[in-house]
Tab-separated table of N, CA, C and O in Angstrom:
chain	number	residue	atom	x	y	z
A	1	MET	N	65.467	163.228	82.205
A	1	MET	CA	65.786	162.653	83.109
A	1	MET	C	64.664	161.471	83.835
A	1	MET	O	64.924	160.839	83.879
A	2	ASP	N	64.109	162.398	83.806
A	2	ASP	CA	62.508	161.975	83.951
A	2	ASP	C	62.391	160.710	83.683
A	2	ASP	O	61.706	159.743	84.170
A	3	LYS	N	62.679	160.414	81.912
A	3	LYS	CA	62.159	159.252	81.174
A	3	LYS	C	63.135	158.512	81.613
A	3	LYS	O	62.634	157.373	82.126
A	4	ILE	N	64.195	158.848	82.243
A	4	ILE	CA	64.628	157.124	82.207
A	4	ILE	C	64.416	157.449	84.087
A	4	ILE	O	64.105	155.371	84.589
A	5	THR	N	64.388	157.716	84.737
A	5	THR	CA	63.387	157.365	85.880
A	5	THR	C	62.200	156.760	86.095
A	5	THR	O	61.779	155.793	86.608
A	6	GLU	N	61.427	156.994	85.289
A	6	GLU	CA	59.886	156.560	84.970
A	6	GLU	C	60.103	154.776	84.261
A	6	GLU	O	59.586	154.189	85.047
A	7	ILE	N	60.653	154.603	83.316
A	7	ILE	CA	61.752	153.427	83.105
A	7	ILE	C	61.977	152.282	84.182
A	7	ILE	O	61.750	151.710	84.292
A	8	MET	N	62.616	153.224	84.442
A	8	MET	CA	63.860	152.421	86.054
A	8	MET	C	62.176	152.109	87.190
A	8	MET	O	62.462	150.798	87.996
A	9	ALA	N	61.513	152.748	87.015
A	9	ALA	CA	60.309	152.428	88.204
A	9	ALA	C	59.316	151.167	87.392
A	9	ALA	O	58.421	150.681	88.559
A	10	ASN	N	59.246	150.990	86.234
A	10	ASN	CA	58.429	149.988	85.918
A	10	ASN	C	59.350	148.410	86.603
A	10	ASN	O	60.192	148.546	86.614
A	11	PRO	N	58.160	148.092	87.448
A	11	PRO	CA	58.685	146.364	87.684
A	11	PRO	C	59.276	145.584	86.418
A	11	PRO	O	59.903	144.881	87.283
A	12	ILE	N	58.474	145.591	85.408
A	12	ILE	CA	58.798	144.534	84.797
A	12	ILE	C	59.853	144.920	84.052
A	12	ILE	O	61.086	144.067	84.611
A	13	VAL	N	60.724	146.258	83.930
A	13	VAL	CA	62.465	146.161	83.584
A	13	VAL	C	63.208	145.822	84.728
A	13	VAL	O	64.154	145.841	85.016
A	14	SER	N	62.715	146.653	85.799
A	14	SER	CA	63.547	145.893	87.615
A	14	SER	C	63.756	144.436	87.402
A	14	SER	O	64.892	143.816	87.766
A	15	LEU	N	62.648	143.580	87.118
A	15	LEU	CA	62.549	142.069	87.034
A	15	LEU	C	63.826	141.720	86.180
A	15	LEU	O	64.399	141.006	86.324
A	16	LEU	N	63.370	142.375	85.009
A	16	LEU	CA	64.495	142.243	83.622
A	16	LEU	C	66.411	142.438	84.262
A	16	LEU	O	66.436	141.808	83.821
A	17	LEU	N	65.873	143.584	84.891
A	17	LEU	CA	67.635	143.664	84.954
A	17	LEU	C	68.055	142.249	86.234
A	17	LEU	O	69.224	142.979	86.202
A	18	ALA	N	67.368	142.222	87.178
A	18	ALA	CA	67.332	141.113	88.346
A	18	ALA	C	68.034	140.318	87.565
A	18	ALA	O	68.995	139.911	87.776
A	19	ILE	N	67.084	139.706	86.317
A	19	ILE	CA	67.175	138.596	85.901
A	19	ILE	C	68.555	138.550	85.207
A	19	ILE	O	69.916	137.365	85.268
A	20	SER	N	68.887	139.061	84.531
A	20	SER	CA	70.009	139.804	83.352
A	20	SER	C	71.428	139.826	84.361
A	20	SER	O	72.573	139.373	84.290
A	21	THR	N	71.025	139.977	85.361
A	21	THR	CA	72.493	140.188	86.749
A	21	THR	C	72.637	138.978	86.981
A	21	THR	O	73.677	138.615	87.509
A	22	ILE	N	71.720	138.300	87.798
A	22	ILE	CA	72.014	136.768	88.000
A	22	ILE	C	72.615	135.960	86.841
A	22	ILE	O	73.830	135.661	86.909
A	23	ALA	N	72.098	135.995	85.763
A	23	ALA	CA	72.500	135.457	84.505
A	23	ALA	C	73.513	135.478	84.605
A	23	ALA	O	74.516	134.692	84.128
A	24	GLY	N	74.048	137.015	84.182
A	24	GLY	CA	75.170	137.453	84.100
A	24	GLY	C	76.811	136.695	85.120
A	24	GLY	O	77.532	136.081	84.437
A	25	LEU	N	75.689	136.930	86.889
A	25	LEU	CA	76.742	136.250	87.513
A	25	LEU	C	77.016	134.482	87.097
A	25	LEU	O	78.524	134.298	87.646
A	26	VAL	N	75.960	133.934	87.657
A	26	VAL	CA	76.206	132.452	86.803
A	26	VAL	C	76.606	132.483	85.391
A	26	VAL	O	77.803	131.573	85.707
A	27	LEU	N	76.927	132.970	84.859
A	27	LEU	CA	77.738	132.870	83.410
A	27	LEU	C	78.951	132.989	83.251
A	27	LEU	O	80.041	131.882	83.480
A	28	SER	N	79.646	134.334	84.019
A	28	SER	CA	80.761	133.992	84.254
A	28	SER	C	81.621	133.572	85.492
A	28	SER	O	82.343	132.917	85.343
A	29	VAL	N	81.200	132.952	86.016
A	29	VAL	CA	81.294	131.761	87.598
A	29	VAL	C	81.907	130.638	86.230
A	29	VAL	O	82.705	130.123	86.402
A	30	ILE	N	80.604	129.954	85.282
A	30	ILE	CA	80.257	129.163	84.802
A	30	ILE	C	81.917	129.574	83.445
A	30	ILE	O	82.966	128.001	83.419
A	31	LEU	N	81.664	130.414	83.053
A	31	LEU	CA	83.203	130.402	82.123
A	31	LEU	C	84.685	130.396	82.695
A	31	LEU	O	85.354	130.167	82.520
A	32	TYR	N	84.203	131.102	83.964
A	32	TYR	CA	86.046	131.141	84.669
A	32	TYR	C	86.127	129.555	84.731
A	32	TYR	O	86.943	129.321	84.709
A	33	PHE	N	85.185	128.579	85.152
A	33	PHE	CA	85.516	127.281	85.842
A	33	PHE	C	86.062	126.859	84.356
A	33	PHE	O	86.805	125.561	84.508
A	34	LYS	N	85.249	126.524	83.019
A	34	LYS	CA	86.029	126.481	82.076
A	34	LYS	C	86.713	126.398	81.469
A	34	LYS	O	87.633	125.619	81.034
A	35	SER	N	87.148	127.674	81.269
A	35	SER	CA	88.848	128.505	81.306
A	35	SER	C	89.769	127.965	82.470
A	35	SER	O	90.972	127.895	81.776
A	36	LYS	N	89.533	128.023	83.491
A	36	LYS	CA	90.940	127.028	84.078
A	36	LYS	C	91.346	126.127	83.495
A	36	LYS	O	90.998	125.014	83.456
A	37	LYS	N	92.914	126.888	83.541
A	37	LYS	CA	93.562	126.005	83.455
A	37	LYS	C	94.386	124.929	84.261
A	37	LYS	O	94.891	125.386	85.254
A	38	GLU	N	94.480	123.479	84.479
A	38	GLU	CA	95.134	122.581	85.574
A	38	GLU	C	95.298	121.361	84.883
A	38	GLU	O	94.931	120.951	83.572
A	39	ARG	N	96.595	120.771	85.722
A	39	ARG	CA	96.634	119.512	85.403
A	39	ARG	C	95.750	118.587	86.424
A	39	ARG	O	96.114	118.764	87.027
A	40	LYS	N	95.049	117.813	86.078
A	40	LYS	CA	94.697	116.688	87.139
A	40	LYS	C	95.064	115.021	86.012
A	40	LYS	O	94.515	114.789	85.181
A	41	LEU	N	96.324	114.546	86.464
A	41	LEU	CA	95.984	113.023	86.488
A	41	LEU	C	95.705	112.208	87.129
A	41	LEU	O	95.278	112.931	88.240
A	42	LEU	N	94.752	111.200	86.032
A	42	LEU	CA	93.955	110.311	86.436
A	42	LEU	C	94.761	108.889	86.149
A	42	LEU	O	95.400	108.924	85.147
A	43	TYR	N	93.588	107.942	86.915
A	43	TYR	CA	93.813	106.524	86.871
A	43	TYR	C	93.028	105.422	86.592
A	43	TYR	O	91.708	105.881	87.553
A	44	SER	N	92.967	104.615	85.983
A	44	SER	CA	92.455	103.379	86.118
A	44	SER	C	92.868	102.331	85.957
A	44	SER	O	94.264	101.913	85.366
A	45	ILE	N	92.535	101.011	86.811
A	45	ILE	CA	92.811	99.518	86.640
A	45	ILE	C	92.186	98.406	86.655
A	45	ILE	O	91.217	98.807	87.406
A	46	GLU	N	92.282	97.444	85.837
A	46	GLU	CA	91.721	96.884	85.196
A	46	GLU	C	92.207	95.571	85.909
A	46	GLU	O	93.561	95.427	85.240
A	47	ASN	N	92.069	94.602	86.236
A	47	ASN	CA	92.323	93.603	87.096
A	47	ASN	C	91.858	92.473	86.502
A	47	ASN	O	90.563	92.450	86.363
A	48	LYS	N	92.444	90.937	85.463
A	48	LYS	CA	92.394	89.686	85.483
A	48	LYS	C	92.432	89.200	85.941
A	48	LYS	O	94.135	88.836	85.899
A	49	ASN	N	92.464	88.060	86.372
A	49	ASN	CA	92.485	87.033	87.335
A	49	ASN	C	92.611	85.734	86.402
A	49	ASN	O	91.609	85.378	86.047
A	50	LEU	N	93.771	85.015	86.109
A	50	LEU	CA	93.777	83.963	84.799
A	50	LEU	C	94.452	82.949	86.309
A	50	LEU	O	93.792	81.996	85.730
A	51	ILE	N	94.464	83.383	86.927
A	51	ILE	CA	95.325	81.482	88.083
A	51	ILE	C	95.135	81.937	89.291
A	51	ILE	O	95.229	83.024	89.670
A	52	ASN	N	94.431	81.205	89.868
A	52	ASN	CA	94.297	80.993	91.299
A	52	ASN	C	94.757	79.930	91.569
A	52	ASN	O	93.697	78.734	91.385
A	53	ASN	N	95.320	80.091	93.023
A	53	ASN	CA	95.654	78.633	93.716
A	53	ASN	C	94.664	78.012	94.062
A	53	ASN	O	94.239	77.053	94.606
A	54	GLU	N	93.030	78.819	94.727
A	54	GLU	CA	92.279	78.054	95.025
A	54	GLU	C	91.462	77.349	93.695
A	54	GLU	O	90.748	75.922	94.723
A	55	ASN	N	91.966	77.698	92.889
A	55	ASN	CA	91.312	76.594	91.423
A	55	ASN	C	91.584	75.767	90.739
A	55	ASN	O	91.882	75.772	89.532
A	56	HIS	N	92.251	74.318	91.427
A	56	HIS	CA	93.315	73.878	91.122
A	56	HIS	C	92.284	72.601	90.260
A	56	HIS	O	91.460	72.482	90.655
A	57	ILE	N	92.425	72.988	89.029
A	57	ILE	CA	91.722	71.687	87.402
A	57	ILE	C	92.938	70.746	88.257
A	57	ILE	O	91.634	69.402	88.465
A	58	THR	N	93.940	70.287	88.323
A	58	THR	CA	94.351	69.421	88.732
A	58	THR	C	95.756	69.161	88.894
A	58	THR	O	96.288	70.308	88.624
A	59	ASP	N	96.529	68.415	89.672
A	59	ASP	CA	97.495	68.566	90.410
A	59	ASP	C	98.573	68.181	89.277
A	59	ASP	O	100.182	68.203	89.766
A	60	ASN	N	98.184	67.532	88.091
A	60	ASN	CA	99.473	66.468	87.104
A	60	ASN	C	99.756	68.435	86.440
A	60	ASN	O	100.784	67.998	85.783
A	61	VAL	N	99.138	69.401	86.206
A	61	VAL	CA	99.197	70.645	85.444
A	61	VAL	C	100.212	71.715	87.074
A	61	VAL	O	100.083	72.045	87.333
A	62	ARG	N	101.534	72.358	85.753
A	62	ARG	CA	102.070	73.324	85.842
A	62	ARG	C	102.597	73.844	85.550
A	62	ARG	O	102.450	74.227	84.342
A	63	ILE	N	102.337	75.147	85.972
A	63	ILE	CA	102.401	76.808	85.218
A	63	ILE	C	103.269	76.808	85.471
A	63	ILE	O	103.581	77.614	86.756
A	64	LEU	N	104.164	77.240	84.841
A	64	LEU	CA	106.019	78.036	85.372
A	64	LEU	C	106.064	79.490	84.175
A	64	LEU	O	105.603	79.548	83.557
A	65	TYR	N	106.847	80.533	85.077
A	65	TYR	CA	107.490	81.565	84.692
A	65	TYR	C	108.080	81.519	84.911
A	65	TYR	O	109.074	81.764	86.103
A	66	ASN	N	109.588	81.414	84.293
A	66	ASN	CA	110.924	81.801	83.892
A	66	ASN	C	111.524	80.712	85.309
A	66	ASN	O	112.100	80.571	86.292
A	67	GLU	N	110.788	79.233	84.447
A	67	GLU	CA	111.688	78.141	85.591
A	67	GLU	C	110.832	78.361	87.111
A	67	GLU	O	111.284	77.425	88.457
A	68	LYS	N	109.989	79.185	87.343
A	68	LYS	CA	109.443	79.121	88.689
A	68	LYS	C	107.976	79.107	88.748
A	68	LYS	O	107.017	79.503	87.678
A	69	ASP	N	107.034	77.621	89.660
A	69	ASP	CA	106.053	78.021	89.692
A	69	ASP	C	104.847	79.014	89.930
A	69	ASP	O	105.495	80.223	90.352
A	70	VAL	N	104.081	78.886	89.404
A	70	VAL	CA	102.919	80.470	89.561
A	70	VAL	C	101.555	79.381	89.971
A	70	VAL	O	101.312	78.747	89.245
A	71	ASN	N	100.901	80.206	91.380
A	71	ASN	CA	100.070	79.394	91.642
A	71	ASN	C	99.259	80.382	91.422
A	71	ASN	O	97.693	80.738	91.601
A	72	ASN	N	99.213	81.647	91.596
A	72	ASN	CA	98.173	83.288	91.373
A	72	ASN	C	98.740	83.735	90.175
A	72	ASN	O	99.215	84.322	90.290
A	73	LEU	N	97.939	84.458	88.715
A	73	LEU	CA	98.452	85.294	88.418
A	73	LEU	C	97.314	86.032	87.673
A	73	LEU	O	96.377	85.990	87.610
A	74	THR	N	97.359	87.109	87.778
A	74	THR	CA	96.265	88.152	87.930
A	74	THR	C	97.439	89.736	86.552
A	74	THR	O	98.252	89.943	86.651
A	75	ILE	N	96.661	89.745	85.169
A	75	ILE	CA	97.070	90.893	84.638
A	75	ILE	C	96.313	92.198	85.140
A	75	ILE	O	95.132	91.812	84.750
A	76	SER	N	97.094	92.816	84.770
A	76	SER	CA	96.690	94.354	85.331
A	76	SER	C	96.758	95.224	84.353
A	76	SER	O	98.111	95.463	84.143
A	77	LYS	N	96.218	96.286	84.186
A	77	LYS	CA	96.104	97.201	82.756
A	77	LYS	C	95.374	98.453	83.593
A	77	LYS	O	95.035	98.788	84.110
A	78	ILE	N	97.088	99.154	83.400
A	78	ILE	CA	96.727	100.592	83.788
A	78	ILE	C	96.691	101.608	83.230
A	78	ILE	O	97.695	102.007	82.719
A	79	SER	N	95.580	102.470	83.365
A	79	SER	CA	95.510	103.247	82.247
A	79	SER	C	95.922	104.832	83.172
A	79	SER	O	95.178	104.917	84.589
A	80	ILE	N	96.821	105.810	82.476
A	80	ILE	CA	97.044	107.272	82.930
A	80	ILE	C	96.869	107.803	82.285
A	80	ILE	O	97.355	107.794	80.776
A	81	TRP	N	96.109	108.994	82.464
A	81	TRP	CA	95.514	109.797	81.322
A	81	TRP	C	95.880	111.380	82.518
A	81	TRP	O	95.645	111.495	83.540
A	82	ASN	N	95.687	112.694	81.615
A	82	ASN	CA	95.747	114.046	81.679
A	82	ASN	C	94.379	114.368	81.066
A	82	ASN	O	94.124	114.439	80.262
A	83	ALA	N	93.817	114.678	82.511
A	83	ALA	CA	92.283	114.668	82.131
A	83	ALA	C	91.768	115.782	82.817
A	83	ALA	O	90.803	117.252	82.186
A	84	GLY	N	92.850	117.077	82.501
A	84	GLY	CA	93.273	118.372	82.971
A	84	GLY	C	93.334	119.078	81.301
A	84	GLY	O	92.983	118.324	80.305
A	85	LYS	N	93.577	120.654	81.372
A	85	LYS	CA	93.423	121.063	79.918
A	85	LYS	C	94.921	122.194	79.976
A	85	LYS	O	94.784	122.157	78.977
A	86	GLU	N	95.944	121.719	80.955
A	86	GLU	CA	97.061	122.085	80.942
A	86	GLU	C	98.104	120.610	80.535
A	86	GLU	O	97.815	119.897	81.023
A	87	THR	N	98.515	120.969	79.579
A	87	THR	CA	100.131	119.729	79.704
A	87	THR	C	101.244	119.896	80.957
A	87	THR	O	101.374	120.486	80.962
A	88	VAL	N	101.001	118.228	80.947
A	88	VAL	CA	101.832	118.425	81.619
A	88	VAL	C	102.637	117.835	81.555
A	88	VAL	O	103.250	116.971	79.888
A	89	ASN	N	104.600	118.870	81.545
A	89	ASN	CA	105.640	118.453	81.396
A	89	ASN	C	106.485	118.024	82.163
A	89	ASN	O	106.452	117.491	83.278
A	90	LYS	N	107.247	117.338	81.472
A	90	LYS	CA	108.425	116.882	81.957
A	90	LYS	C	108.626	117.316	83.480
A	90	LYS	O	109.299	117.422	84.379
A	91	ALA	N	109.030	118.709	83.347
A	91	ALA	CA	109.321	119.832	84.466
A	91	ALA	C	108.597	119.299	85.912
A	91	ALA	O	109.119	119.672	86.693
A	92	ASP	N	106.750	119.232	85.134
A	92	ASP	CA	106.112	118.958	86.261
A	92	ASP	C	106.438	117.960	86.945
A	92	ASP	O	105.565	117.339	88.481
A	93	VAL	N	106.765	116.932	86.775
A	93	VAL	CA	107.002	115.823	87.368
A	93	VAL	C	108.599	115.509	88.502
A	93	VAL	O	110.178	115.622	88.342
A	94	ALA	N	108.641	114.953	89.721
A	94	ALA	CA	109.671	115.508	90.381
A	94	ALA	C	111.189	114.217	89.677
A	94	ALA	O	110.124	113.107	89.772
A	95	ILE	N	112.190	114.945	89.906
A	95	ILE	CA	113.371	113.996	88.921
A	95	ILE	C	113.799	112.793	89.835
A	95	ILE	O	113.906	111.603	89.826
A	96	ILE	N	113.665	113.385	91.689
A	96	ILE	CA	113.808	112.259	92.454
A	96	ILE	C	112.986	111.535	92.935
A	96	ILE	O	113.319	110.403	92.965
A	97	ASP	N	111.473	111.662	92.377
A	97	ASP	CA	109.884	111.310	93.258
A	97	ASP	C	109.517	111.080	91.873
A	97	ASP	O	108.362	111.277	91.677
A	98	PRO	N	109.610	110.375	90.801
A	98	PRO	CA	108.502	109.743	89.860
A	98	PRO	C	107.394	109.161	89.734
A	98	PRO	O	107.755	108.657	90.766
A	99	ILE	N	106.798	109.656	88.650
A	99	ILE	CA	105.805	108.321	89.010
A	99	ILE	C	105.995	106.775	88.591
A	99	ILE	O	106.916	106.625	88.093
A	100	LYS	N	106.137	106.568	89.566
A	100	LYS	CA	105.572	104.476	90.100
A	100	LYS	C	104.739	104.251	90.294
A	100	LYS	O	103.589	104.446	91.341
A	101	LEU	N	104.557	102.554	90.381
A	101	LEU	CA	103.751	101.904	90.485
A	101	LEU	C	104.833	100.740	91.412
A	101	LEU	O	105.210	100.289	91.523
A	102	CYS	N	104.255	100.716	92.687
A	102	CYS	CA	105.181	99.853	93.570
A	102	CYS	C	103.864	98.537	94.553
A	102	CYS	O	102.557	99.008	94.753
A	103	LEU	N	104.554	97.532	94.142
A	103	LEU	CA	103.511	95.974	94.728
A	103	LEU	C	104.151	95.910	95.941
A	103	LEU	O	104.942	95.747	96.283
A	104	PRO	N	102.850	95.320	97.137
A	104	PRO	CA	103.525	95.195	98.322
A	104	PRO	C	104.176	93.737	97.842
A	104	PRO	O	104.890	92.992	96.686
A	105	ASP	N	105.103	93.455	99.366
A	105	ASP	CA	106.446	92.699	99.057
A	105	ASP	C	105.516	90.947	99.058
A	105	ASP	O	106.412	90.219	98.254
A	106	ASP	N	104.246	90.545	99.128
A	106	ASP	CA	103.858	89.422	98.786
A	106	ASP	C	103.176	89.005	97.740
A	106	ASP	O	102.955	88.452	97.021
A	107	CYS	N	104.142	90.597	96.523
A	107	CYS	CA	102.944	89.748	95.431
A	107	CYS	C	105.092	89.964	94.592
A	107	CYS	O	105.497	90.614	95.172
A	108	ALA	N	104.143	89.140	93.301
A	108	ALA	CA	105.945	89.518	92.346
A	108	ALA	C	105.612	89.483	90.865
A	108	ALA	O	105.105	89.526	90.108
A	109	LEU	N	106.463	90.918	90.939
A	109	LEU	CA	106.040	91.543	89.506
A	109	LEU	C	107.030	90.445	88.399
A	109	LEU	O	107.844	90.871	88.700
A	110	LEU	N	106.344	90.754	87.616
A	110	LEU	CA	106.516	89.187	86.397
A	110	LEU	C	107.179	90.193	85.111
A	110	LEU	O	108.042	90.373	84.809
A	111	ASP	N	106.818	91.588	84.388
A	111	ASP	CA	106.734	92.452	83.579
A	111	ASP	C	105.851	93.459	83.724
A	111	ASP	O	104.957	93.460	84.411
A	112	ALA	N	106.836	93.899	82.943
A	112	ALA	CA	105.548	95.803	82.712
A	112	ALA	C	105.940	96.299	81.375
A	112	ALA	O	107.177	95.825	81.108
A	113	LYS	N	104.789	96.611	80.109
A	113	LYS	CA	105.389	96.969	79.464
A	113	LYS	C	104.286	98.112	78.751
A	113	LYS	O	103.512	98.490	79.739
A	114	ILE	N	104.246	98.585	77.799
A	114	ILE	CA	103.409	99.874	77.481
A	114	ILE	C	102.976	99.222	76.434
A	114	ILE	O	103.284	99.423	75.175
A	115	ILE	N	101.296	99.419	76.458
A	115	ILE	CA	100.256	98.534	75.364
A	115	ILE	C	100.244	100.234	74.526
A	115	ILE	O	100.165	99.511	73.241
A	116	LYS	N	99.761	101.118	75.152
A	116	LYS	CA	99.397	102.365	74.141
A	116	LYS	C	99.861	102.919	74.529
A	116	LYS	O	99.927	103.937	75.552
A	117	SER	N	100.150	104.378	73.624
A	117	SER	CA	100.309	105.022	73.579
A	117	SER	C	99.693	106.483	72.966
A	117	SER	O	100.246	106.215	71.765
A	118	ASN	N	98.681	107.519	73.493
A	118	ASN	CA	98.488	108.654	72.088
A	118	ASN	C	99.434	109.437	71.495
A	118	ASN	O	99.196	109.837	70.724
A	119	GLU	N	100.547	109.615	72.371
A	119	GLU	CA	101.212	110.260	71.231
A	119	GLU	C	103.206	110.321	71.387
A	119	GLU	O	103.500	109.700	72.701
A	120	PRO	N	103.730	109.397	70.463
A	120	PRO	CA	104.547	108.605	70.845
A	120	PRO	C	106.209	109.792	71.019
A	120	PRO	O	106.566	109.328	71.754
A	121	ALA	N	105.744	110.836	70.813
A	121	ALA	CA	106.748	111.954	70.995
A	121	ALA	C	106.677	112.165	72.332
A	121	ALA	O	108.175	112.913	72.370
A	122	ASN	N	106.095	111.676	72.876
A	122	ASN	CA	106.474	111.697	74.686
A	122	ASN	C	107.029	110.791	75.466
A	122	ASN	O	107.558	111.010	76.666
A	123	ASN	N	107.654	109.953	74.196
A	123	ASN	CA	108.650	108.833	74.172
A	123	ASN	C	108.392	108.231	75.620
A	123	ASN	O	109.351	108.243	76.762
A	124	VAL	N	107.420	108.095	76.315
A	124	VAL	CA	106.587	107.424	77.452
A	124	VAL	C	107.488	105.920	77.742
A	124	VAL	O	108.072	105.220	76.758
A	125	SER	N	108.105	105.649	78.816
A	125	SER	CA	108.680	104.512	79.015
A	125	SER	C	108.593	103.897	80.456
A	125	SER	O	108.529	104.426	81.134
A	126	VAL	N	108.798	102.072	80.699
A	126	VAL	CA	108.980	101.874	82.013
A	126	VAL	C	110.066	101.181	82.543
A	126	VAL	O	110.803	100.790	81.160
A	127	GLU	N	110.489	101.495	83.104
A	127	GLU	CA	111.761	100.452	84.329
A	127	GLU	C	111.455	99.362	85.062
A	127	GLU	O	110.287	99.714	85.885
A	128	VAL	N	111.216	98.239	84.789
A	128	VAL	CA	110.922	97.405	86.227
A	128	VAL	C	112.312	96.863	86.947
A	128	VAL	O	113.364	96.879	86.577
A	129	SER	N	112.076	97.188	88.767
A	129	SER	CA	113.062	97.187	89.331
A	129	SER	C	112.433	96.451	90.562
A	129	SER	O	111.774	96.688	91.503
A	130	LYS	N	112.075	95.168	90.909
A	130	LYS	CA	111.779	94.249	92.140
A	130	LYS	C	110.288	94.500	91.580
A	130	LYS	O	109.587	93.787	90.461
A	131	ASN	N	109.895	94.984	92.423
A	131	ASN	CA	108.427	95.254	92.866
A	131	ASN	C	107.311	96.781	92.313
A	131	ASN	O	106.621	96.887	92.542
A	132	VAL	N	108.953	97.370	91.684
A	132	VAL	CA	108.411	99.016	91.694
A	132	VAL	C	108.399	99.164	89.259
A	132	VAL	O	109.444	98.498	89.360
A	133	VAL	N	107.381	99.453	89.432
A	133	VAL	CA	107.454	100.312	88.039
A	133	VAL	C	108.083	101.625	87.688
A	133	VAL	O	106.842	101.930	88.461
A	134	VAL	N	109.011	101.944	87.136
A	134	VAL	CA	109.205	103.907	87.232
A	134	VAL	C	108.763	103.953	85.697
A	134	VAL	O	109.328	103.174	84.553
């Protein structure tokens, strides 16, 4: 027992024990956050304005979509992904209030489609209704 007391009285051993205790605490916090499972939906929007009514090249050129004049046209690419470590299941999205994109009333949604899906088995689809994409 005297040998243990002698070792513990050594300041170098006390310092090493303190450092290893702090390192163990820091490591346990880091490993907790790394192993924490969560669903984290993120999105990004990339807009490209193709036609702007302020930039009239000439009055003799008309651009139409379904027989209607288009004065301002912007293509928006919206990416949605799960940045979490847990899978987002169908049950995680409310049936009554699904994920949707709503445009202001002063905008007209011309078309919407899925450009890329990483997992075809997810069967992701879009439906357009007025200025809402579901």
